[in-house]
């Protein structure tokens, strides 16, 4: 007779995403995955905005349409985010927490 009293199959380890870890990042405006959508009325204005986006390293889709009003709302959002300073966290990750660099690994296996 066996000394094992547990009935049933072995349990699988949970993945990081199912165990309450937040490993997915949000998509930021101005990147290749979420470019800024701008519509302008003239080709000169388009060239001016291309220079602004290239200077800051933002991705954009700029459309020229003389009949519509100029829509540069995404550019204003990007410029307002640039002016604000980034928040610095003082809390350091523990050994078994997900790594703050965003790799999805535990801190002790990645950046410790």
PDB file of N, CA and C in Angstrom:
ATOM      1  N   UNK A   1       0.832  -1.176   0.000  1.00  0.00           N
ATOM      2  CA  UNK A   1       0.000   0.000   0.000  1.00  0.00           C
ATOM      3  C   UNK A   1       0.886   1.253   0.000  1.00  0.00           C
ATOM      4  N   UNK A   2       0.419   2.277  -0.711  1.00  0.00           N
ATOM      5  CA  UNK A   2       1.181   3.500  -0.861  1.00  0.00           C
ATOM      6  C   UNK A   2       1.040   4.407   0.362  1.00  0.00           C
ATOM      7  N   UNK A   3       2.075   5.194   0.621  1.00  0.00           N
ATOM      8  CA  UNK A   3       2.036   6.127   1.743  1.00  0.00           C
ATOM      9  C   UNK A   3       1.540   7.503   1.311  1.00  0.00           C
ATOM     10  N   UNK A   4       1.234   7.677   0.025  1.00  0.00           N
ATOM     11  CA  UNK A   4       0.748   8.959  -0.465  1.00  0.00           C
ATOM     12  C   UNK A   4      -0.763   9.006  -0.329  1.00  0.00           C
ATOM     13  N   UNK A   5      -1.264   9.986   0.390  1.00  0.00           N
ATOM     14  CA  UNK A   5      -2.684  10.095   0.652  1.00  0.00           C
ATOM     15  C   UNK A   5      -3.366  11.120  -0.237  1.00  0.00           C
ATOM     16  N   UNK A   6      -2.588  11.836  -1.031  1.00  0.00           N
ATOM     17  CA  UNK A   6      -3.155  12.874  -1.887  1.00  0.00           C
ATOM     18  C   UNK A   6      -3.709  12.229  -3.150  1.00  0.00           C
ATOM     19  N   UNK A   7      -4.965  12.526  -3.460  1.00  0.00           N
ATOM     20  CA  UNK A   7      -5.579  12.012  -4.678  1.00  0.00           C
ATOM     21  C   UNK A   7      -5.692  13.153  -5.679  1.00  0.00           C
ATOM     22  N   UNK A   8      -5.348  12.888  -6.898  1.00  0.00           N
ATOM     23  CA  UNK A   8      -5.456  13.903  -7.929  1.00  0.00           C
ATOM     24  C   UNK A   8      -4.118  14.133  -8.603  1.00  0.00           C
ATOM     25  N   UNK A   9      -4.159  14.936  -9.638  1.00  0.00           N
ATOM     26  CA  UNK A   9      -2.949  15.228 -10.404  1.00  0.00           C
ATOM     27  C   UNK A   9      -2.120  16.312  -9.754  1.00  0.00           C
ATOM     28  N   UNK A  10      -0.922  16.479 -10.280  1.00  0.00           N
ATOM     29  CA  UNK A  10      -0.052  17.517  -9.739  1.00  0.00           C
ATOM     30  C   UNK A  10      -0.571  18.894 -10.164  1.00  0.00           C
ATOM     31  N   UNK A  11      -0.320  19.875  -9.346  1.00  0.00           N
ATOM     32  CA  UNK A  11      -0.796  21.225  -9.630  1.00  0.00           C
ATOM     33  C   UNK A  11       0.233  21.963 -10.472  1.00  0.00           C
ATOM     34  N   UNK A  12      -0.228  22.722 -11.449  1.00  0.00           N
ATOM     35  CA  UNK A  12       0.656  23.523 -12.280  1.00  0.00           C
ATOM     36  C   UNK A  12       0.988  24.826 -11.564  1.00  0.00           C
ATOM     37  N   UNK A  13       2.199  25.338 -11.833  1.00  0.00           N
ATOM     38  CA  UNK A  13       2.572  26.626 -11.280  1.00  0.00           C
ATOM     39  C   UNK A  13       1.836  27.722 -12.039  1.00  0.00           C
ATOM     40  N   UNK A  14       1.335  28.735 -11.342  1.00  0.00           N
ATOM     41  CA  UNK A  14       0.656  29.824 -12.057  1.00  0.00           C
ATOM     42  C   UNK A  14       1.649  30.684 -12.810  1.00  0.00           C
ATOM     43  N   UNK A  15       1.221  31.215 -13.934  1.00  0.00           N
ATOM     44  CA  UNK A  15       2.058  32.138 -14.686  1.00  0.00           C
ATOM     45  C   UNK A  15       2.006  33.508 -14.020  1.00  0.00           C
ATOM     46  N   UNK A  16       2.981  34.351 -14.349  1.00  0.00           N
ATOM     47  CA  UNK A  16       3.050  35.669 -13.706  1.00  0.00           C
ATOM     48  C   UNK A  16       1.793  36.479 -13.952  1.00  0.00           C
ATOM     49  N   UNK A  17       1.225  36.381 -15.142  1.00  0.00           N
ATOM     50  CA  UNK A  17       0.052  37.209 -15.455  1.00  0.00           C
ATOM     51  C   UNK A  17      -1.175  36.766 -14.670  1.00  0.00           C
ATOM     52  N   UNK A  18      -1.264  35.477 -14.326  1.00  0.00           N
ATOM     53  CA  UNK A  18      -2.444  35.004 -13.612  1.00  0.00           C
ATOM     54  C   UNK A  18      -2.294  35.112 -12.099  1.00  0.00           C
ATOM     55  N   UNK A  19      -1.099  35.349 -11.603  1.00  0.00           N
ATOM     56  CA  UNK A  19      -0.878  35.384 -10.165  1.00  0.00           C
ATOM     57  C   UNK A  19      -0.957  36.800  -9.599  1.00  0.00           C
ATOM     58  N   UNK A  20      -1.494  37.745 -10.352  1.00  0.00           N
ATOM     59  CA  UNK A  20      -1.633  39.103  -9.850  1.00  0.00           C
ATOM     60  C   UNK A  20      -0.502  40.024 -10.233  1.00  0.00           C
ATOM     61  N   UNK A  21       0.468  39.536 -10.987  1.00  0.00           N
ATOM     62  CA  UNK A  21       1.569  40.387 -11.427  1.00  0.00           C
ATOM     63  C   UNK A  21       1.121  41.208 -12.619  1.00  0.00           C
ATOM     64  N   UNK A  22       1.538  42.430 -12.661  1.00  0.00           N
ATOM     65  CA  UNK A  22       1.215  43.297 -13.784  1.00  0.00           C
ATOM     66  C   UNK A  22       2.455  43.413 -14.661  1.00  0.00           C
ATOM     67  N   UNK A  23       2.566  42.528 -15.663  1.00  0.00           N
ATOM     68  CA  UNK A  23       3.755  42.512 -16.505  1.00  0.00           C
ATOM     69  C   UNK A  23       3.531  43.230 -17.826  1.00  0.00           C
ATOM     70  N   UNK A  24       2.287  43.497 -18.190  1.00  0.00           N
ATOM     71  CA  UNK A  24       2.036  44.181 -19.456  1.00  0.00           C
ATOM     72  C   UNK A  24       2.095  45.684 -19.244  1.00  0.00           C
ATOM     73  N   UNK A  25       2.753  46.355 -20.170  1.00  0.00           N
ATOM     74  CA  UNK A  25       2.884  47.797 -20.074  1.00  0.00           C
ATOM     75  C   UNK A  25       1.807  48.465 -20.906  1.00  0.00           C
ATOM     76  N   UNK A  26       1.499  49.696 -20.569  1.00  0.00           N
ATOM     77  CA  UNK A  26       0.560  50.455 -21.372  1.00  0.00           C
ATOM     78  C   UNK A  26       1.288  51.058 -22.557  1.00  0.00           C
ATOM     79  N   UNK A  27       0.564  51.262 -23.626  1.00  0.00           N
ATOM     80  CA  UNK A  27       1.150  51.822 -24.832  1.00  0.00           C
ATOM     81  C   UNK A  27       1.172  53.339 -24.691  1.00  0.00           C
ATOM     82  N   UNK A  28       2.321  53.947 -24.963  1.00  0.00           N
ATOM     83  CA  UNK A  28       2.481  55.385 -24.826  1.00  0.00           C
ATOM     84  C   UNK A  28       2.250  56.069 -26.160  1.00  0.00           C
ATOM     85  N   UNK A  29       1.665  57.235 -26.096  1.00  0.00           N
ATOM     86  CA  UNK A  29       1.416  58.044 -27.283  1.00  0.00           C
ATOM     87  C   UNK A  29       2.742  58.539 -27.850  1.00  0.00           C
ATOM     88  N   UNK A  30       2.857  58.491 -29.170  1.00  0.00           N
ATOM     89  CA  UNK A  30       4.068  58.960 -29.825  1.00  0.00           C
ATOM     90  C   UNK A  30       5.057  57.850 -30.131  1.00  0.00           C
ATOM     91  N   UNK A  31       4.702  56.592 -29.830  1.00  0.00           N
ATOM     92  CA  UNK A  31       5.561  55.457 -30.163  1.00  0.00           C
ATOM     93  C   UNK A  31       5.080  54.840 -31.471  1.00  0.00           C
ATOM     94  N   UNK A  32       5.810  53.837 -31.955  1.00  0.00           N
ATOM     95  CA  UNK A  32       5.425  53.182 -33.205  1.00  0.00           C
ATOM     96  C   UNK A  32       4.101  52.432 -33.075  1.00  0.00           C
ATOM     97  N   UNK A  33       3.786  51.937 -31.879  1.00  0.00           N
ATOM     98  CA  UNK A  33       2.525  51.219 -31.675  1.00  0.00           C
ATOM     99  C   UNK A  33       1.338  52.171 -31.566  1.00  0.00           C
ATOM    100  N   UNK A  34       1.555  53.391 -31.116  1.00  0.00           N
ATOM    101  CA  UNK A  34       0.490  54.388 -30.982  1.00  0.00           C
ATOM    102  C   UNK A  34       0.993  55.747 -31.458  1.00  0.00           C
ATOM    103  N   UNK A  35       1.101  55.946 -32.775  1.00  0.00           N
ATOM    104  CA  UNK A  35       1.595  57.241 -33.266  1.00  0.00           C
ATOM    105  C   UNK A  35       0.551  58.343 -33.068  1.00  0.00           C
ATOM    106  N   UNK A  36       1.028  59.574 -33.004  1.00  0.00           N
ATOM    107  CA  UNK A  36       0.140  60.726 -32.857  1.00  0.00           C
ATOM    108  C   UNK A  36      -0.540  60.997 -34.201  1.00  0.00           C
ATOM    109  N   UNK A  37      -1.853  61.181 -34.184  1.00  0.00           N
ATOM    110  CA  UNK A  37      -2.625  61.481 -35.392  1.00  0.00           C
ATOM    111  C   UNK A  37      -2.890  62.979 -35.449  1.00  0.00           C
ATOM    112  N   UNK A  38      -2.363  63.624 -36.483  1.00  0.00           N
ATOM    113  CA  UNK A  38      -2.458  65.073 -36.640  1.00  0.00           C
ATOM    114  C   UNK A  38      -3.053  65.364 -38.015  1.00  0.00           C
ATOM    115  N   UNK A  39      -3.932  66.361 -38.068  1.00  0.00           N
ATOM    116  CA  UNK A  39      -4.416  66.826 -39.372  1.00  0.00           C
ATOM    117  C   UNK A  39      -4.175  68.335 -39.455  1.00  0.00           C
ATOM    118  N   UNK A  40      -3.607  68.752 -40.580  1.00  0.00           N
ATOM    119  CA  UNK A  40      -3.282  70.161 -40.798  1.00  0.00           C
ATOM    120  C   UNK A  40      -3.884  70.621 -42.118  1.00  0.00           C
ATOM    121  N   UNK A  41      -3.840  71.947 -42.370  1.00  0.00           N
ATOM    122  CA  UNK A  41      -4.466  72.509 -43.559  1.00  0.00           C
ATOM    123  C   UNK A  41      -3.488  72.769 -44.697  1.00  0.00           C
ATOM    124  N   UNK A  42      -2.179  72.833 -44.427  1.00  0.00           N
ATOM    125  CA  UNK A  42      -1.240  73.156 -45.502  1.00  0.00           C
ATOM    126  C   UNK A  42      -0.007  72.255 -45.431  1.00  0.00           C
ATOM    127  N   UNK A  43       0.680  72.170 -46.560  1.00  0.00           N
ATOM    128  CA  UNK A  43       1.896  71.362 -46.648  1.00  0.00           C
ATOM    129  C   UNK A  43       3.045  71.991 -45.863  1.00  0.00           C
ATOM    130  N   UNK A  44       3.080  73.328 -45.771  1.00  0.00           N
ATOM    131  CA  UNK A  44       4.125  74.004 -45.007  1.00  0.00           C
ATOM    132  C   UNK A  44       4.014  73.671 -43.520  1.00  0.00           C
ATOM    133  N   UNK A  45       2.786  73.673 -43.019  1.00  0.00           N
ATOM    134  CA  UNK A  45       2.547  73.337 -41.609  1.00  0.00           C
ATOM    135  C   UNK A  45       2.932  71.878 -41.343  1.00  0.00           C
ATOM    136  N   UNK A  46       2.686  71.008 -42.303  1.00  0.00           N
ATOM    137  CA  UNK A  46       3.045  69.602 -42.162  1.00  0.00           C
ATOM    138  C   UNK A  46       4.559  69.457 -42.019  1.00  0.00           C
ATOM    139  N   UNK A  47       5.325  70.164 -42.853  1.00  0.00           N
ATOM    140  CA  UNK A  47       6.779  70.092 -42.785  1.00  0.00           C
ATOM    141  C   UNK A  47       7.296  70.642 -41.451  1.00  0.00           C
ATOM    142  N   UNK A  48       6.638  71.680 -40.943  1.00  0.00           N
ATOM    143  CA  UNK A  48       7.014  72.250 -39.654  1.00  0.00           C
ATOM    144  C   UNK A  48       6.806  71.226 -38.532  1.00  0.00           C
ATOM    145  N   UNK A  49       5.663  70.526 -38.558  1.00  0.00           N
ATOM    146  CA  UNK A  49       5.366  69.541 -37.522  1.00  0.00           C
ATOM    147  C   UNK A  49       6.241  68.297 -37.651  1.00  0.00           C
ATOM    148  N   UNK A  50       6.620  67.939 -38.868  1.00  0.00           N
ATOM    149  CA  UNK A  50       7.529  66.802 -39.059  1.00  0.00           C
ATOM    150  C   UNK A  50       8.858  67.095 -38.364  1.00  0.00           C
ATOM    151  N   UNK A  51       9.316  68.337 -38.455  1.00  0.00           N
ATOM    152  CA  UNK A  51      10.542  68.732 -37.772  1.00  0.00           C
ATOM    153  C   UNK A  51      10.423  68.633 -36.261  1.00  0.00           C
ATOM    154  N   UNK A  52       9.277  69.026 -35.715  1.00  0.00           N
ATOM    155  CA  UNK A  52       9.056  68.952 -34.262  1.00  0.00           C
ATOM    156  C   UNK A  52       9.057  67.497 -33.802  1.00  0.00           C
ATOM    157  N   UNK A  53       8.370  66.639 -34.555  1.00  0.00           N
ATOM    158  CA  UNK A  53       8.303  65.225 -34.177  1.00  0.00           C
ATOM    159  C   UNK A  53       9.663  64.554 -34.309  1.00  0.00           C
ATOM    160  N   UNK A  54      10.421  64.889 -35.353  1.00  0.00           N
ATOM    161  CA  UNK A  54      11.745  64.299 -35.537  1.00  0.00           C
ATOM    162  C   UNK A  54      12.713  64.758 -34.445  1.00  0.00           C
ATOM    163  N   UNK A  55      12.595  65.998 -34.025  1.00  0.00           N
ATOM    164  CA  UNK A  55      13.466  66.537 -32.978  1.00  0.00           C
ATOM    165  C   UNK A  55      13.275  65.806 -31.657  1.00  0.00           C
ATOM    166  N   UNK A  56      12.021  65.461 -31.344  1.00  0.00           N
ATOM    167  CA  UNK A  56      11.711  64.808 -30.071  1.00  0.00           C
ATOM    168  C   UNK A  56      11.701  63.288 -30.161  1.00  0.00           C
ATOM    169  N   UNK A  57      11.779  62.726 -31.365  1.00  0.00           N
ATOM    170  CA  UNK A  57      11.783  61.276 -31.521  1.00  0.00           C
ATOM    171  C   UNK A  57      10.420  60.631 -31.380  1.00  0.00           C
ATOM    172  N   UNK A  58       9.371  61.350 -31.711  1.00  0.00           N
ATOM    173  CA  UNK A  58       8.010  60.826 -31.622  1.00  0.00           C
ATOM    174  C   UNK A  58       7.564  60.312 -32.982  1.00  0.00           C
ATOM    175  N   UNK A  59       6.707  59.304 -32.986  1.00  0.00           N
ATOM    176  CA  UNK A  59       6.119  58.798 -34.222  1.00  0.00           C
ATOM    177  C   UNK A  59       4.805  59.532 -34.464  1.00  0.00           C
ATOM    178  N   UNK A  60       4.499  59.787 -35.747  1.00  0.00           N
ATOM    179  CA  UNK A  60       3.275  60.537 -36.040  1.00  0.00           C
ATOM    180  C   UNK A  60       2.720  60.157 -37.398  1.00  0.00           C
ATOM    181  N   UNK A  61       1.435  60.427 -37.557  1.00  0.00           N
ATOM    182  CA  UNK A  61       0.745  60.330 -38.840  1.00  0.00           C
ATOM    183  C   UNK A  61       0.138  61.708 -39.078  1.00  0.00           C
ATOM    184  N   UNK A  62       0.627  62.391 -40.106  1.00  0.00           N
ATOM    185  CA  UNK A  62       0.166  63.758 -40.379  1.00  0.00           C
ATOM    186  C   UNK A  62      -0.583  63.768 -41.706  1.00  0.00           C
ATOM    187  N   UNK A  63      -1.830  64.230 -41.677  1.00  0.00           N
ATOM    188  CA  UNK A  63      -2.668  64.304 -42.875  1.00  0.00           C
ATOM    189  C   UNK A  63      -2.905  65.765 -43.235  1.00  0.00           C
ATOM    190  N   UNK A  64      -2.890  66.055 -44.532  1.00  0.00           N
ATOM    191  CA  UNK A  64      -3.154  67.413 -45.014  1.00  0.00           C
ATOM    192  C   UNK A  64      -4.564  67.427 -45.600  1.00  0.00           C
ATOM    193  N   UNK A  65      -5.423  68.293 -45.039  1.00  0.00           N
ATOM    194  CA  UNK A  65      -6.787  68.443 -45.530  1.00  0.00           C
ATOM    195  C   UNK A  65      -7.166  69.918 -45.374  1.00  0.00           C
ATOM    196  N   UNK A  66      -7.303  70.615 -46.493  1.00  0.00           N
ATOM    197  CA  UNK A  66      -7.562  72.049 -46.469  1.00  0.00           C
ATOM    198  C   UNK A  66      -8.974  72.388 -45.992  1.00  0.00           C
ATOM    199  N   UNK A  67      -9.917  71.460 -46.118  1.00  0.00           N
ATOM    200  CA  UNK A  67     -11.307  71.739 -45.732  1.00  0.00           C
ATOM    201  C   UNK A  67     -11.549  71.623 -44.230  1.00  0.00           C
ATOM    202  N   UNK A  68     -10.767  70.797 -43.538  1.00  0.00           N
ATOM    203  CA  UNK A  68     -11.000  70.591 -42.105  1.00  0.00           C
ATOM    204  C   UNK A  68     -10.150  71.541 -41.267  1.00  0.00           C
ATOM    205  N   UNK A  69     -10.597  71.756 -40.041  1.00  0.00           N
ATOM    206  CA  UNK A  69      -9.839  72.586 -39.102  1.00  0.00           C
ATOM    207  C   UNK A  69      -8.611  71.807 -38.626  1.00  0.00           C
ATOM    208  N   UNK A  70      -7.585  72.535 -38.201  1.00  0.00           N
ATOM    209  CA  UNK A  70      -6.345  71.904 -37.755  1.00  0.00           C
ATOM    210  C   UNK A  70      -6.564  71.178 -36.434  1.00  0.00           C
ATOM    211  N   UNK A  71      -6.109  69.938 -36.343  1.00  0.00           N
ATOM    212  CA  UNK A  71      -6.260  69.124 -35.137  1.00  0.00           C
ATOM    213  C   UNK A  71      -4.873  68.677 -34.677  1.00  0.00           C
ATOM    214  N   UNK A  72      -4.335  69.367 -33.673  1.00  0.00           N
ATOM    215  CA  UNK A  72      -3.009  69.032 -33.145  1.00  0.00           C
ATOM    216  C   UNK A  72      -3.092  68.667 -31.661  1.00  0.00           C
ATOM    217  N   UNK A  73      -4.198  68.063 -31.279  1.00  0.00           N
ATOM    218  CA  UNK A  73      -4.433  67.703 -29.882  1.00  0.00           C
ATOM    219  C   UNK A  73      -3.378  66.717 -29.364  1.00  0.00           C
ATOM    220  N   UNK A  74      -3.000  65.714 -30.181  1.00  0.00           N
ATOM    221  CA  UNK A  74      -2.002  64.736 -29.749  1.00  0.00           C
ATOM    222  C   UNK A  74      -0.643  65.391 -29.527  1.00  0.00           C
ATOM    223  N   UNK A  75      -0.298  66.367 -30.355  1.00  0.00           N
ATOM    224  CA  UNK A  75       0.969  67.085 -30.182  1.00  0.00           C
ATOM    225  C   UNK A  75       0.973  67.855 -28.862  1.00  0.00           C
ATOM    226  N   UNK A  76      -0.144  68.492 -28.533  1.00  0.00           N
ATOM    227  CA  UNK A  76      -0.243  69.230 -27.273  1.00  0.00           C
ATOM    228  C   UNK A  76      -0.113  68.292 -26.079  1.00  0.00           C
ATOM    229  N   UNK A  77      -0.685  67.091 -26.174  1.00  0.00           N
ATOM    230  CA  UNK A  77      -0.584  66.102 -25.091  1.00  0.00           C
ATOM    231  C   UNK A  77       0.872  65.679 -24.914  1.00  0.00           C
ATOM    232  N   UNK A  78       1.550  65.412 -26.032  1.00  0.00           N
ATOM    233  CA  UNK A  78       2.955  65.001 -25.954  1.00  0.00           C
ATOM    234  C   UNK A  78       3.835  66.099 -25.369  1.00  0.00           C
ATOM    235  N   UNK A  79       3.594  67.346 -25.752  1.00  0.00           N
ATOM    236  CA  UNK A  79       4.397  68.448 -25.235  1.00  0.00           C
ATOM    237  C   UNK A  79       4.129  68.694 -23.753  1.00  0.00           C
ATOM    238  N   UNK A  80       2.893  68.518 -23.306  1.00  0.00           N
ATOM    239  CA  UNK A  80       2.593  68.712 -21.885  1.00  0.00           C
ATOM    240  C   UNK A  80       3.206  67.595 -21.046  1.00  0.00           C
ATOM    241  N   UNK A  81       3.260  66.367 -21.598  1.00  0.00           N
ATOM    242  CA  UNK A  81       3.890  65.267 -20.868  1.00  0.00           C
ATOM    243  C   UNK A  81       5.397  65.450 -20.792  1.00  0.00           C
ATOM    244  N   UNK A  82       5.986  66.057 -21.797  1.00  0.00           N
ATOM    245  CA  UNK A  82       7.428  66.274 -21.817  1.00  0.00           C
ATOM    246  C   UNK A  82       7.836  67.296 -20.766  1.00  0.00           C
ATOM    247  N   UNK A  83       7.005  68.300 -20.533  1.00  0.00           N
ATOM    248  CA  UNK A  83       7.332  69.353 -19.583  1.00  0.00           C
ATOM    249  C   UNK A  83       7.270  68.874 -18.139  1.00  0.00           C
ATOM    250  N   UNK A  84       6.401  67.909 -17.852  1.00  0.00           N
ATOM    251  CA  UNK A  84       6.306  67.408 -16.485  1.00  0.00           C
ATOM    252  C   UNK A  84       7.466  66.460 -16.220  1.00  0.00           C
ATOM    253  N   UNK A  85       7.951  66.483 -14.991  1.00  0.00           N
ATOM    254  CA  UNK A  85       9.076  65.630 -14.639  1.00  0.00           C
ATOM    255  C   UNK A  85       8.570  64.242 -14.295  1.00  0.00           C
ATOM    256  N   UNK A  86       9.396  63.259 -14.539  1.00  0.00           N
ATOM    257  CA  UNK A  86       9.026  61.881 -14.253  1.00  0.00           C
ATOM    258  C   UNK A  86       9.095  61.640 -12.749  1.00  0.00           C
ATOM    259  N   UNK A  87       8.152  60.869 -12.239  1.00  0.00           N
ATOM    260  CA  UNK A  87       8.128  60.548 -10.826  1.00  0.00           C
ATOM    261  C   UNK A  87       9.192  59.499 -10.527  1.00  0.00           C
ATOM    262  N   UNK A  88       9.910  59.685  -9.439  1.00  0.00           N
ATOM    263  CA  UNK A  88      10.952  58.756  -9.050  1.00  0.00           C
ATOM    264  C   UNK A  88      10.437  57.969  -7.855  1.00  0.00           C
ATOM    265  N   UNK A  89      10.477  56.643  -7.977  1.00  0.00           N
ATOM    266  CA  UNK A  89      10.013  55.817  -6.877  1.00  0.00           C
ATOM    267  C   UNK A  89      11.158  55.552  -5.924  1.00  0.00           C
ATOM    268  N   UNK A  90      10.855  55.554  -4.642  1.00  0.00           N
ATOM    269  CA  UNK A  90      11.865  55.288  -3.634  1.00  0.00           C
ATOM    270  C   UNK A  90      11.789  53.843  -3.159  1.00  0.00           C
ATOM    271  N   UNK A  91      10.721  53.146  -3.480  1.00  0.00           N
ATOM    272  CA  UNK A  91      10.560  51.764  -3.051  1.00  0.00           C
ATOM    273  C   UNK A  91      11.396  50.856  -3.941  1.00  0.00           C
ATOM    274  N   UNK A  92      12.216  50.017  -3.329  1.00  0.00           N
ATOM    275  CA  UNK A  92      13.036  49.072  -4.068  1.00  0.00           C
ATOM    276  C   UNK A  92      12.296  47.742  -4.140  1.00  0.00           C
ATOM    277  N   UNK A  93      12.451  47.041  -5.256  1.00  0.00           N
ATOM    278  CA  UNK A  93      11.774  45.761  -5.435  1.00  0.00           C
ATOM    279  C   UNK A  93      12.380  44.713  -4.505  1.00  0.00           C
ATOM    280  N   UNK A  94      11.511  43.856  -3.955  1.00  0.00           N
ATOM    281  CA  UNK A  94      11.986  42.742  -3.137  1.00  0.00           C
ATOM    282  C   UNK A  94      12.466  41.618  -4.039  1.00  0.00           C
ATOM    283  N   UNK A  95      13.032  40.587  -3.447  1.00  0.00           N
ATOM    284  CA  UNK A  95      13.602  39.485  -4.232  1.00  0.00           C
ATOM    285  C   UNK A  95      12.586  38.834  -5.158  1.00  0.00           C
ATOM    286  N   UNK A  96      11.393  38.548  -4.681  1.00  0.00           N
ATOM    287  CA  UNK A  96      10.428  37.777  -5.454  1.00  0.00           C
ATOM    288  C   UNK A  96       9.415  38.632  -6.212  1.00  0.00           C
ATOM    289  N   UNK A  97       9.583  39.937  -6.175  1.00  0.00           N
ATOM    290  CA  UNK A  97       8.711  40.819  -6.943  1.00  0.00           C
ATOM    291  C   UNK A  97       9.142  40.825  -8.405  1.00  0.00           C
ATOM    292  N   UNK A  98       8.222  41.158  -9.316  1.00  0.00           N
ATOM    293  CA  UNK A  98       8.643  41.290 -10.714  1.00  0.00           C
ATOM    294  C   UNK A  98       9.625  42.442 -10.864  1.00  0.00           C
ATOM    295  N   UNK A  99      10.551  42.298 -11.780  1.00  0.00           N
ATOM    296  CA  UNK A  99      11.611  43.289 -11.955  1.00  0.00           C
ATOM    297  C   UNK A  99      11.035  44.592 -12.501  1.00  0.00           C
ATOM    298  N   UNK A 100      11.434  45.753 -11.964  1.00  0.00           N
ATOM    299  CA  UNK A 100      10.909  47.033 -12.442  1.00  0.00           C
ATOM    300  C   UNK A 100      11.387  47.409 -13.840  1.00  0.00           C
ATOM    301  N   UNK A 101      12.364  46.679 -14.399  1.00  0.00           N
ATOM    302  CA  UNK A 101      12.835  47.004 -15.747  1.00  0.00           C
ATOM    303  C   UNK A 101      11.835  46.530 -16.805  1.00  0.00           C
ATOM    304  N   UNK A 102      10.854  45.701 -16.418  1.00  0.00           N
ATOM    305  CA  UNK A 102       9.815  45.293 -17.354  1.00  0.00           C
ATOM    306  C   UNK A 102      10.118  44.008 -18.098  1.00  0.00           C
ATOM    307  N   UNK A 103      11.112  43.233 -17.662  1.00  0.00           N
ATOM    308  CA  UNK A 103      11.458  42.006 -18.373  1.00  0.00           C
ATOM    309  C   UNK A 103      10.474  40.884 -18.094  1.00  0.00           C
ATOM    310  N   UNK A 104       9.740  40.952 -16.993  1.00  0.00           N
ATOM    311  CA  UNK A 104       8.806  39.899 -16.640  1.00  0.00           C
ATOM    312  C   UNK A 104       9.418  38.861 -15.718  1.00  0.00           C
ATOM    313  N   UNK A 105      10.722  38.924 -15.502  1.00  0.00           N
ATOM    314  CA  UNK A 105      11.389  37.984 -14.604  1.00  0.00           C
ATOM    315  C   UNK A 105      11.298  38.504 -13.173  1.00  0.00           C
ATOM    316  N   UNK A 106      11.650  37.643 -12.232  1.00  0.00           N
ATOM    317  CA  UNK A 106      11.732  38.081 -10.855  1.00  0.00           C
ATOM    318  C   UNK A 106      12.963  38.968 -10.686  1.00  0.00           C
ATOM    319  N   UNK A 107      12.916  39.844  -9.706  1.00  0.00           N
ATOM    320  CA  UNK A 107      14.002  40.794  -9.468  1.00  0.00           C
ATOM    321  C   UNK A 107      15.304  40.070  -9.160  1.00  0.00           C
ATOM    322  N   UNK A 108      15.224  38.974  -8.404  1.00  0.00           N
ATOM    323  CA  UNK A 108      16.441  38.270  -8.009  1.00  0.00           C
ATOM    324  C   UNK A 108      17.126  37.584  -9.201  1.00  0.00           C
ATOM    325  N   UNK A 109      16.382  37.274 -10.260  1.00  0.00           N
ATOM    326  CA  UNK A 109      16.957  36.621 -11.436  1.00  0.00           C
ATOM    327  C   UNK A 109      17.394  37.631 -12.509  1.00  0.00           C
ATOM    328  N   UNK A 110      16.928  38.861 -12.392  1.00  0.00           N
ATOM    329  CA  UNK A 110      17.164  39.844 -13.469  1.00  0.00           C
ATOM    330  C   UNK A 110      18.187  40.891 -13.055  1.00  0.00           C
ATOM    331  N   UNK A 111      17.818  41.818 -12.202  1.00  0.00           N
ATOM    332  CA  UNK A 111      18.650  42.997 -11.927  1.00  0.00           C
ATOM    333  C   UNK A 111      19.261  43.008 -10.520  1.00  0.00           C
ATOM    334  N   UNK A 112      19.091  41.966  -9.757  1.00  0.00           N
ATOM    335  CA  UNK A 112      19.598  41.968  -8.374  1.00  0.00           C
ATOM    336  C   UNK A 112      21.090  41.870  -8.292  1.00  0.00           C
TER     337      UNK A 112
END
